[in-house]
Amino acid sequence: MFKRNIIPIFIILIILAFLMQPKTVSEGAFIGLNIWVNNIIPYLFPMSILSNILLQYNFMYSLLERFSFISKIIFKSKFAFIPYFISFISGYPSGGLVTNILFENKRISKREANYLLIFTNNCSFQFIAGAVAFSMLGNFNLYMYIAFPHFLGAIILSFLYKNHEIVLPTNKKLDYKPIQFNEVFSSSIYKSVISILSVGGVIVIFSIFSQFLTNILSSFEGFMSLGTNIRDLIFAIIVGILEITNGCSIISSSILPLEVKLIIINFLISFSGISVTFQTIAITSEFNFNIKKYLKGKFIFGIISAFICTLMLIII
């Protein structure tokens, strides 16, 4: 009986914690809203609308057919380049959003959708270069130690999974049916609004959890008595696994050596965090999201990126 009711009991405990700590809830919610309004809506929302419009027309698929051999060689999927490229521009969780659209339009199977999510739902170059390298680390040129391992690591990850994780379906060419632009535009706006609100809700609730976690860790005397470097490292990893923006910020402002900062940041960004995972779940409503496979793949992704960064630091 307890196992059957564990989720309701857990939610009740969370509600009680929220009632007892309204200040923490308020601080976390405002931080989450700030991230959503300033970092997510300006980039994800317009890209979501444009992606929805573009992917409802056969033109994009016909164009990709001509270059599908490249995508098949690298990713073993003719449509993998679309979510990979859009996530490069817009970041999390736009790769999941585009994958969901591809499945909804019957371009890929459920199995292929779960396969693509592992290595095409990535961080944006703009976040890596602007927010992390320039703003947090204070040196724009450090972006190459994060961006190169991240995007190369995604490609390497696709090779690790392509032979035994998926059997690609036969993608038959669909008949072209003329559609009115106003219908496409209206449906794209509606779907994008629903998606962006879902993402915002996840960001806010996990930002509150992150604020609670920060307060709990800060209250432990044993934790505070640890060496500054060890404390910062543990703190950043725990918070970063929950929410990557806060984790990267904490590790960047620590007194750890720069090389260690870069390696940890690579792992956190490629792993993406629990918050991004739930953002992805929120916008992949059209197919059965395999969360276990996704988290396993993202953990391996984090290890690969951190390893590539380490090699770069040794060689360069």
Short mmCIF file of N, CA and C in Angstrom, two decimals, residues 22-188:
data_model
loop_
_atom_site.label_atom_id
_atom_site.label_comp_id
_atom_site.label_asym_id
_atom_site.label_seq_id
_atom_site.Cartn_x
_atom_site.Cartn_y
_atom_site.Cartn_z
N PRO A 22 7.97 29.71 3.22
CA PRO A 22 7.46 30.53 2.10
C PRO A 22 8.52 31.43 1.47
N LYS A 23 9.48 31.89 2.27
CA LYS A 23 10.53 32.76 1.74
C LYS A 23 11.40 32.02 0.73
N THR A 24 11.75 30.77 1.07
CA THR A 24 12.55 29.96 0.17
C THR A 24 11.81 29.68 -1.13
N VAL A 25 10.51 29.38 -1.00
CA VAL A 25 9.68 29.13 -2.18
C VAL A 25 9.63 30.37 -3.07
N SER A 26 9.46 31.52 -2.45
CA SER A 26 9.37 32.77 -3.20
C SER A 26 10.68 33.07 -3.92
N GLU A 27 11.81 32.90 -3.22
CA GLU A 27 13.11 33.16 -3.83
C GLU A 27 13.37 32.23 -5.01
N GLY A 28 13.09 30.95 -4.80
CA GLY A 28 13.30 29.97 -5.86
C GLY A 28 12.40 30.21 -7.06
N ALA A 29 11.14 30.58 -6.79
CA ALA A 29 10.19 30.83 -7.88
C ALA A 29 10.62 32.04 -8.71
N PHE A 30 11.07 33.10 -8.05
CA PHE A 30 11.50 34.29 -8.78
C PHE A 30 12.76 34.01 -9.61
N ILE A 31 13.67 33.20 -9.08
CA ILE A 31 14.86 32.82 -9.84
C ILE A 31 14.45 32.02 -11.08
N GLY A 32 13.53 31.06 -10.89
CA GLY A 32 13.05 30.25 -12.00
C GLY A 32 12.34 31.08 -13.06
N LEU A 33 11.48 32.01 -12.61
CA LEU A 33 10.77 32.89 -13.55
C LEU A 33 11.75 33.77 -14.33
N ASN A 34 12.79 34.23 -13.64
CA ASN A 34 13.80 35.06 -14.29
C ASN A 34 14.53 34.28 -15.39
N ILE A 35 14.87 33.02 -15.10
CA ILE A 35 15.53 32.17 -16.10
C ILE A 35 14.59 31.92 -17.27
N TRP A 36 13.32 31.65 -16.97
CA TRP A 36 12.34 31.35 -18.02
C TRP A 36 12.12 32.56 -18.93
N VAL A 37 11.90 33.73 -18.31
CA VAL A 37 11.59 34.94 -19.08
C VAL A 37 12.80 35.44 -19.87
N ASN A 38 13.99 35.41 -19.25
CA ASN A 38 15.17 36.01 -19.88
C ASN A 38 15.96 35.06 -20.76
N ASN A 39 15.94 33.75 -20.46
CA ASN A 39 16.79 32.81 -21.17
C ASN A 39 16.04 31.80 -22.04
N ILE A 40 14.80 31.51 -21.70
CA ILE A 40 14.06 30.47 -22.42
C ILE A 40 13.10 31.06 -23.46
N ILE A 41 12.21 31.93 -23.04
CA ILE A 41 11.20 32.47 -23.95
C ILE A 41 11.81 33.19 -25.16
N PRO A 42 12.82 34.06 -24.98
CA PRO A 42 13.34 34.79 -26.15
C PRO A 42 13.92 33.90 -27.24
N TYR A 43 14.39 32.70 -26.88
CA TYR A 43 15.04 31.84 -27.86
C TYR A 43 14.18 30.62 -28.23
N LEU A 44 13.61 29.97 -27.23
CA LEU A 44 12.86 28.75 -27.51
C LEU A 44 11.51 29.02 -28.16
N PHE A 45 10.80 30.07 -27.71
CA PHE A 45 9.45 30.31 -28.21
C PHE A 45 9.42 30.64 -29.70
N PRO A 46 10.19 31.62 -30.18
CA PRO A 46 10.17 31.87 -31.63
C PRO A 46 10.68 30.69 -32.44
N MET A 47 11.71 29.99 -31.93
CA MET A 47 12.23 28.83 -32.64
C MET A 47 11.20 27.71 -32.69
N SER A 48 10.40 27.59 -31.63
CA SER A 48 9.35 26.58 -31.59
C SER A 48 8.30 26.87 -32.66
N ILE A 49 7.89 28.13 -32.79
CA ILE A 49 6.90 28.50 -33.79
C ILE A 49 7.42 28.23 -35.19
N LEU A 50 8.64 28.69 -35.47
CA LEU A 50 9.22 28.52 -36.80
C LEU A 50 9.44 27.04 -37.13
N SER A 51 9.87 26.27 -36.14
CA SER A 51 10.10 24.83 -36.36
C SER A 51 8.78 24.12 -36.66
N ASN A 52 7.75 24.46 -35.90
CA ASN A 52 6.44 23.86 -36.14
C ASN A 52 5.93 24.17 -37.54
N ILE A 53 6.11 25.42 -37.97
CA ILE A 53 5.66 25.80 -39.31
C ILE A 53 6.47 25.07 -40.37
N LEU A 54 7.78 25.12 -40.26
CA LEU A 54 8.66 24.55 -41.28
C LEU A 54 8.46 23.05 -41.43
N LEU A 55 8.31 22.36 -40.30
CA LEU A 55 8.25 20.90 -40.33
C LEU A 55 6.87 20.36 -40.71
N GLN A 56 5.91 21.25 -40.97
CA GLN A 56 4.62 20.81 -41.49
C GLN A 56 4.56 20.84 -43.01
N TYR A 57 5.64 21.35 -43.62
CA TYR A 57 5.72 21.38 -45.08
C TYR A 57 6.71 20.32 -45.57
N ASN A 58 6.45 19.76 -46.72
CA ASN A 58 7.31 18.72 -47.28
C ASN A 58 8.64 19.24 -47.80
N PHE A 59 8.75 20.58 -47.96
CA PHE A 59 9.96 21.16 -48.53
C PHE A 59 11.21 20.77 -47.73
N MET A 60 11.11 20.88 -46.40
CA MET A 60 12.27 20.58 -45.54
C MET A 60 12.70 19.13 -45.69
N TYR A 61 11.73 18.24 -45.73
CA TYR A 61 12.05 16.82 -45.84
C TYR A 61 12.63 16.49 -47.22
N SER A 62 12.08 17.13 -48.25
CA SER A 62 12.60 16.91 -49.61
C SER A 62 14.04 17.39 -49.72
N LEU A 63 14.31 18.54 -49.08
CA LEU A 63 15.67 19.08 -49.09
C LEU A 63 16.64 18.15 -48.37
N LEU A 64 16.20 17.63 -47.24
CA LEU A 64 17.06 16.74 -46.46
C LEU A 64 17.27 15.39 -47.15
N GLU A 65 16.31 15.00 -47.97
CA GLU A 65 16.46 13.74 -48.71
C GLU A 65 17.74 13.76 -49.57
N ARG A 66 18.06 14.94 -50.11
CA ARG A 66 19.22 15.07 -50.99
C ARG A 66 20.53 14.90 -50.22
N PHE A 67 20.51 15.24 -48.93
CA PHE A 67 21.72 15.16 -48.12
C PHE A 67 21.59 14.13 -46.99
N SER A 68 20.60 13.26 -47.12
CA SER A 68 20.34 12.30 -46.05
C SER A 68 21.49 11.33 -45.83
N PHE A 69 22.31 11.09 -46.87
CA PHE A 69 23.41 10.14 -46.73
C PHE A 69 24.42 10.63 -45.68
N ILE A 70 24.57 11.97 -45.55
CA ILE A 70 25.49 12.52 -44.55
C ILE A 70 24.95 12.25 -43.15
N SER A 71 23.66 12.55 -42.95
CA SER A 71 23.04 12.33 -41.65
C SER A 71 23.03 10.85 -41.28
N LYS A 72 22.83 9.98 -42.30
CA LYS A 72 22.82 8.54 -42.03
C LYS A 72 24.20 8.04 -41.61
N ILE A 73 25.24 8.58 -42.23
CA ILE A 73 26.61 8.16 -41.88
C ILE A 73 26.94 8.57 -40.46
N ILE A 74 26.57 9.81 -40.10
CA ILE A 74 26.93 10.33 -38.76
C ILE A 74 25.98 9.82 -37.68
N PHE A 75 24.66 9.89 -37.96
CA PHE A 75 23.67 9.61 -36.93
C PHE A 75 22.82 8.37 -37.18
N LYS A 76 22.94 7.76 -38.36
CA LYS A 76 22.10 6.63 -38.76
C LYS A 76 20.61 6.99 -38.71
N SER A 77 20.30 8.19 -39.13
CA SER A 77 18.92 8.66 -39.24
C SER A 77 18.90 9.84 -40.18
N LYS A 78 18.06 9.80 -41.19
CA LYS A 78 18.05 10.86 -42.20
C LYS A 78 17.55 12.20 -41.65
N PHE A 79 16.78 12.15 -40.53
CA PHE A 79 16.23 13.39 -39.98
C PHE A 79 16.94 13.86 -38.71
N ALA A 80 18.00 13.19 -38.28
CA ALA A 80 18.66 13.53 -37.03
C ALA A 80 19.29 14.92 -37.05
N PHE A 81 19.71 15.36 -38.24
CA PHE A 81 20.40 16.65 -38.32
C PHE A 81 19.49 17.81 -37.93
N ILE A 82 18.15 17.66 -38.14
CA ILE A 82 17.22 18.77 -37.84
C ILE A 82 17.22 19.10 -36.34
N PRO A 83 16.91 18.15 -35.44
CA PRO A 83 16.93 18.49 -34.01
C PRO A 83 18.33 18.82 -33.50
N TYR A 84 19.36 18.18 -34.09
CA TYR A 84 20.74 18.45 -33.68
C TYR A 84 21.10 19.91 -33.96
N PHE A 85 20.75 20.39 -35.15
CA PHE A 85 21.08 21.75 -35.56
C PHE A 85 20.26 22.78 -34.78
N ILE A 86 18.96 22.52 -34.61
CA ILE A 86 18.11 23.48 -33.90
C ILE A 86 18.48 23.57 -32.42
N SER A 87 18.88 22.45 -31.81
CA SER A 87 19.33 22.52 -30.42
C SER A 87 20.65 23.27 -30.32
N PHE A 88 21.48 23.21 -31.36
CA PHE A 88 22.73 23.98 -31.41
C PHE A 88 22.42 25.48 -31.33
N ILE A 89 21.31 25.89 -31.96
CA ILE A 89 20.92 27.30 -31.98
C ILE A 89 20.14 27.68 -30.72
N SER A 90 19.15 26.87 -30.37
CA SER A 90 18.20 27.24 -29.31
C SER A 90 18.47 26.57 -27.97
N GLY A 91 19.16 25.44 -27.96
CA GLY A 91 19.46 24.76 -26.71
C GLY A 91 18.34 23.92 -26.16
N TYR A 92 18.52 23.44 -24.92
CA TYR A 92 17.52 22.62 -24.26
C TYR A 92 16.21 23.38 -24.13
N PRO A 93 15.05 22.74 -24.25
CA PRO A 93 14.84 21.37 -24.74
C PRO A 93 14.35 21.36 -26.20
N SER A 94 14.89 22.28 -27.03
CA SER A 94 14.40 22.41 -28.41
C SER A 94 14.64 21.15 -29.23
N GLY A 95 15.72 20.40 -28.92
CA GLY A 95 15.94 19.14 -29.62
C GLY A 95 14.80 18.16 -29.38
N GLY A 96 14.32 18.12 -28.14
CA GLY A 96 13.18 17.28 -27.81
C GLY A 96 11.91 17.78 -28.47
N LEU A 97 11.75 19.09 -28.54
CA LEU A 97 10.58 19.69 -29.19
C LEU A 97 10.51 19.30 -30.66
N VAL A 98 11.61 19.41 -31.38
CA VAL A 98 11.64 19.09 -32.80
C VAL A 98 11.46 17.59 -33.02
N THR A 99 12.06 16.78 -32.16
CA THR A 99 11.87 15.33 -32.25
C THR A 99 10.40 14.97 -32.08
N ASN A 100 9.72 15.64 -31.16
CA ASN A 100 8.30 15.42 -30.94
C ASN A 100 7.49 15.79 -32.18
N ILE A 101 7.87 16.89 -32.84
CA ILE A 101 7.18 17.32 -34.07
C ILE A 101 7.40 16.30 -35.18
N LEU A 102 8.62 15.79 -35.30
CA LEU A 102 8.92 14.79 -36.32
C LEU A 102 8.08 13.53 -36.13
N PHE A 103 7.93 13.11 -34.88
CA PHE A 103 7.10 11.94 -34.59
C PHE A 103 5.63 12.23 -34.87
N GLU A 104 5.18 13.42 -34.46
CA GLU A 104 3.78 13.80 -34.66
C GLU A 104 3.44 13.83 -36.15
N ASN A 105 4.39 14.24 -36.97
CA ASN A 105 4.18 14.30 -38.42
C ASN A 105 4.49 12.98 -39.12
N LYS A 106 4.71 11.92 -38.31
CA LYS A 106 4.92 10.56 -38.83
C LYS A 106 6.16 10.44 -39.71
N ARG A 107 7.20 11.19 -39.36
CA ARG A 107 8.46 11.09 -40.08
C ARG A 107 9.41 10.09 -39.43
N ILE A 108 9.26 9.87 -38.13
CA ILE A 108 10.10 8.92 -37.41
C ILE A 108 9.22 8.06 -36.50
N SER A 109 9.75 6.92 -36.09
CA SER A 109 9.02 6.03 -35.19
C SER A 109 9.24 6.40 -33.74
N LYS A 110 8.47 5.80 -32.84
CA LYS A 110 8.64 6.01 -31.41
C LYS A 110 10.03 5.58 -30.95
N ARG A 111 10.50 4.48 -31.50
CA ARG A 111 11.82 3.96 -31.13
C ARG A 111 12.92 4.91 -31.59
N GLU A 112 12.77 5.44 -32.81
CA GLU A 112 13.76 6.36 -33.31
C GLU A 112 13.73 7.69 -32.55
N ALA A 113 12.54 8.11 -32.15
CA ALA A 113 12.40 9.35 -31.38
C ALA A 113 13.19 9.28 -30.08
N ASN A 114 13.07 8.17 -29.36
CA ASN A 114 13.82 7.99 -28.12
C ASN A 114 15.32 7.90 -28.37
N TYR A 115 15.69 7.34 -29.51
CA TYR A 115 17.09 7.27 -29.90
C TYR A 115 17.66 8.67 -30.16
N LEU A 116 16.92 9.49 -30.92
CA LEU A 116 17.39 10.83 -31.26
C LEU A 116 17.51 11.74 -30.05
N LEU A 117 16.61 11.58 -29.09
CA LEU A 117 16.61 12.46 -27.92
C LEU A 117 17.92 12.41 -27.16
N ILE A 118 18.58 11.26 -27.15
CA ILE A 118 19.79 11.07 -26.36
C ILE A 118 20.91 12.01 -26.79
N PHE A 119 21.07 12.21 -28.10
CA PHE A 119 22.22 12.99 -28.58
C PHE A 119 21.86 14.23 -29.39
N THR A 120 20.57 14.53 -29.60
CA THR A 120 20.20 15.74 -30.33
C THR A 120 19.57 16.80 -29.44
N ASN A 121 19.23 16.46 -28.21
CA ASN A 121 18.66 17.43 -27.27
C ASN A 121 19.80 18.03 -26.46
N ASN A 122 20.49 19.01 -27.05
CA ASN A 122 21.74 19.50 -26.48
C ASN A 122 21.65 20.96 -26.05
N CYS A 123 22.73 21.42 -25.43
CA CYS A 123 22.84 22.81 -25.01
C CYS A 123 23.13 23.69 -26.23
N SER A 124 22.74 24.95 -26.18
CA SER A 124 23.00 25.85 -27.30
C SER A 124 24.41 26.41 -27.23
N PHE A 125 24.95 26.72 -28.40
CA PHE A 125 26.27 27.35 -28.45
C PHE A 125 26.24 28.71 -27.76
N GLN A 126 25.13 29.43 -27.89
CA GLN A 126 25.01 30.75 -27.31
C GLN A 126 25.09 30.69 -25.78
N PHE A 127 24.45 29.69 -25.18
CA PHE A 127 24.51 29.54 -23.72
C PHE A 127 25.93 29.21 -23.28
N ILE A 128 26.58 28.30 -24.02
CA ILE A 128 27.94 27.90 -23.67
C ILE A 128 28.91 29.08 -23.78
N ALA A 129 28.85 29.79 -24.91
CA ALA A 129 29.81 30.87 -25.15
C ALA A 129 29.47 32.13 -24.35
N GLY A 130 28.18 32.51 -24.38
CA GLY A 130 27.78 33.76 -23.73
C GLY A 130 27.58 33.65 -22.24
N ALA A 131 26.70 32.73 -21.83
CA ALA A 131 26.35 32.64 -20.41
C ALA A 131 27.46 32.02 -19.57
N VAL A 132 28.04 30.91 -20.05
CA VAL A 132 29.02 30.19 -19.23
C VAL A 132 30.44 30.76 -19.40
N ALA A 133 30.95 30.74 -20.65
CA ALA A 133 32.33 31.17 -20.87
C ALA A 133 32.53 32.66 -20.56
N PHE A 134 31.70 33.52 -21.16
CA PHE A 134 31.90 34.96 -21.01
C PHE A 134 31.39 35.49 -19.67
N SER A 135 30.11 35.16 -19.35
CA SER A 135 29.49 35.74 -18.15
C SER A 135 29.97 35.08 -16.86
N MET A 136 29.97 33.75 -16.82
CA MET A 136 30.31 33.05 -15.58
C MET A 136 31.82 32.91 -15.36
N LEU A 137 32.53 32.47 -16.42
CA LEU A 137 33.97 32.24 -16.28
C LEU A 137 34.80 33.49 -16.59
N GLY A 138 34.18 34.47 -17.23
CA GLY A 138 34.87 35.73 -17.49
C GLY A 138 35.86 35.71 -18.63
N ASN A 139 35.80 34.71 -19.50
CA ASN A 139 36.73 34.62 -20.63
C ASN A 139 36.00 33.95 -21.80
N PHE A 140 35.62 34.74 -22.79
CA PHE A 140 34.87 34.21 -23.93
C PHE A 140 35.62 33.09 -24.64
N ASN A 141 36.95 33.20 -24.71
CA ASN A 141 37.75 32.23 -25.46
C ASN A 141 37.70 30.82 -24.87
N LEU A 142 37.20 30.70 -23.65
CA LEU A 142 37.10 29.37 -23.04
C LEU A 142 35.96 28.54 -23.63
N TYR A 143 35.14 29.16 -24.48
CA TYR A 143 34.00 28.44 -25.05
C TYR A 143 34.41 27.19 -25.80
N MET A 144 35.60 27.21 -26.44
CA MET A 144 36.00 26.05 -27.24
C MET A 144 36.26 24.82 -26.38
N TYR A 145 36.61 25.03 -25.09
CA TYR A 145 36.84 23.90 -24.19
C TYR A 145 35.53 23.29 -23.69
N ILE A 146 34.43 23.96 -23.99
CA ILE A 146 33.12 23.44 -23.59
C ILE A 146 32.30 23.04 -24.83
N ALA A 147 32.27 23.93 -25.82
CA ALA A 147 31.45 23.69 -27.02
C ALA A 147 31.96 22.50 -27.82
N PHE A 148 33.26 22.44 -28.07
CA PHE A 148 33.81 21.34 -28.88
C PHE A 148 33.58 19.98 -28.23
N PRO A 149 33.91 19.79 -26.93
CA PRO A 149 33.62 18.50 -26.30
C PRO A 149 32.13 18.16 -26.29
N HIS A 150 31.28 19.19 -26.13
CA HIS A 150 29.83 18.95 -26.04
C HIS A 150 29.26 18.44 -27.36
N PHE A 151 29.52 19.15 -28.45
CA PHE A 151 28.92 18.79 -29.73
C PHE A 151 29.61 17.59 -30.38
N LEU A 152 30.91 17.45 -30.17
CA LEU A 152 31.60 16.24 -30.64
C LEU A 152 31.17 15.04 -29.82
N GLY A 153 31.00 15.23 -28.52
CA GLY A 153 30.56 14.14 -27.65
C GLY A 153 29.20 13.61 -28.03
N ALA A 154 28.31 14.50 -28.51
CA ALA A 154 26.98 14.07 -28.95
C ALA A 154 27.09 13.14 -30.16
N ILE A 155 27.98 13.48 -31.08
CA ILE A 155 28.18 12.65 -32.27
C ILE A 155 28.76 11.29 -31.87
N ILE A 156 29.76 11.30 -30.98
CA ILE A 156 30.35 10.04 -30.50
C ILE A 156 29.30 9.18 -29.82
N LEU A 157 28.43 9.81 -29.04
CA LEU A 157 27.38 9.08 -28.33
C LEU A 157 26.44 8.38 -29.31
N SER A 158 26.16 9.02 -30.45
CA SER A 158 25.28 8.40 -31.45
C SER A 158 25.91 7.13 -32.01
N PHE A 159 27.23 7.09 -32.13
CA PHE A 159 27.92 5.88 -32.60
C PHE A 159 27.81 4.76 -31.58
N LEU A 160 27.82 5.10 -30.30
CA LEU A 160 27.75 4.07 -29.26
C LEU A 160 26.39 3.39 -29.23
N TYR A 161 25.35 4.11 -29.64
CA TYR A 161 24.00 3.57 -29.55
C TYR A 161 23.44 3.05 -30.86
N LYS A 162 23.97 3.46 -31.98
CA LYS A 162 23.27 3.23 -33.25
C LYS A 162 23.16 1.76 -33.66
N ASN A 163 24.10 0.91 -33.23
CA ASN A 163 24.08 -0.47 -33.71
C ASN A 163 23.16 -1.39 -32.92
N HIS A 164 22.90 -1.04 -31.65
CA HIS A 164 22.13 -1.99 -30.84
C HIS A 164 20.96 -1.35 -30.09
N GLU A 165 20.76 -0.05 -30.21
CA GLU A 165 19.68 0.59 -29.48
C GLU A 165 18.44 0.85 -30.33
N ILE A 166 18.58 0.74 -31.66
CA ILE A 166 17.45 1.11 -32.50
C ILE A 166 17.50 0.38 -33.84
N VAL A 167 16.34 0.04 -34.31
CA VAL A 167 16.19 -0.45 -35.67
C VAL A 167 15.34 0.58 -36.40
N LEU A 168 15.96 1.28 -37.33
CA LEU A 168 15.26 2.36 -38.01
C LEU A 168 14.13 1.83 -38.87
N PRO A 169 12.99 2.51 -38.89
CA PRO A 169 11.88 2.09 -39.75
C PRO A 169 12.14 2.51 -41.18
N THR A 170 11.35 1.98 -42.08
CA THR A 170 11.43 2.42 -43.47
C THR A 170 10.63 3.69 -43.60
N ASN A 171 11.31 4.79 -43.87
CA ASN A 171 10.64 6.08 -43.97
C ASN A 171 10.06 6.25 -45.36
N LYS A 172 8.79 5.98 -45.52
CA LYS A 172 8.14 6.13 -46.80
C LYS A 172 7.83 7.59 -47.08
N LYS A 173 7.94 7.97 -48.32
CA LYS A 173 7.66 9.34 -48.71
C LYS A 173 6.16 9.58 -48.67
N LEU A 174 5.78 10.55 -47.89
CA LEU A 174 4.35 10.83 -47.73
C LEU A 174 3.85 11.67 -48.89
N ASP A 175 2.59 11.48 -49.25
CA ASP A 175 1.98 12.26 -50.31
C ASP A 175 1.82 13.71 -49.86
N TYR A 176 2.07 14.62 -50.78
CA TYR A 176 1.96 16.04 -50.45
C TYR A 176 0.50 16.47 -50.46
N LYS A 177 0.07 17.06 -49.37
CA LYS A 177 -1.28 17.58 -49.27
C LYS A 177 -1.19 19.08 -49.01
N PRO A 178 -1.71 19.89 -49.94
CA PRO A 178 -1.64 21.35 -49.76
C PRO A 178 -2.32 21.77 -48.45
N ILE A 179 -1.66 22.65 -47.73
CA ILE A 179 -2.22 23.14 -46.47
C ILE A 179 -2.18 24.66 -46.49
N GLN A 180 -3.14 25.26 -45.83
CA GLN A 180 -3.23 26.71 -45.76
C GLN A 180 -2.27 27.25 -44.71
N PHE A 181 -1.58 28.33 -45.04
CA PHE A 181 -0.59 28.89 -44.11
C PHE A 181 -1.23 29.35 -42.82
N ASN A 182 -2.41 29.95 -42.91
CA ASN A 182 -3.06 30.44 -41.68
C ASN A 182 -3.36 29.30 -40.72
N GLU A 183 -3.72 28.11 -41.24
CA GLU A 183 -3.96 26.96 -40.38
C GLU A 183 -2.66 26.49 -39.73
N VAL A 184 -1.60 26.45 -40.55
CA VAL A 184 -0.30 26.02 -40.03
C VAL A 184 0.19 27.00 -38.97
N PHE A 185 0.05 28.29 -39.24
CA PHE A 185 0.52 29.31 -38.30
C PHE A 185 -0.23 29.25 -36.98
N SER A 186 -1.56 29.13 -37.06
CA SER A 186 -2.38 29.09 -35.84
C SER A 186 -2.05 27.87 -34.99
N SER A 187 -1.94 26.71 -35.62
CA SER A 187 -1.63 25.50 -34.86
C SER A 187 -0.23 25.56 -34.27
N SER A 188 0.70 26.19 -34.99
CA SER A 188 2.08 26.32 -34.50
C SER A 188 2.14 27.23 -33.28
#
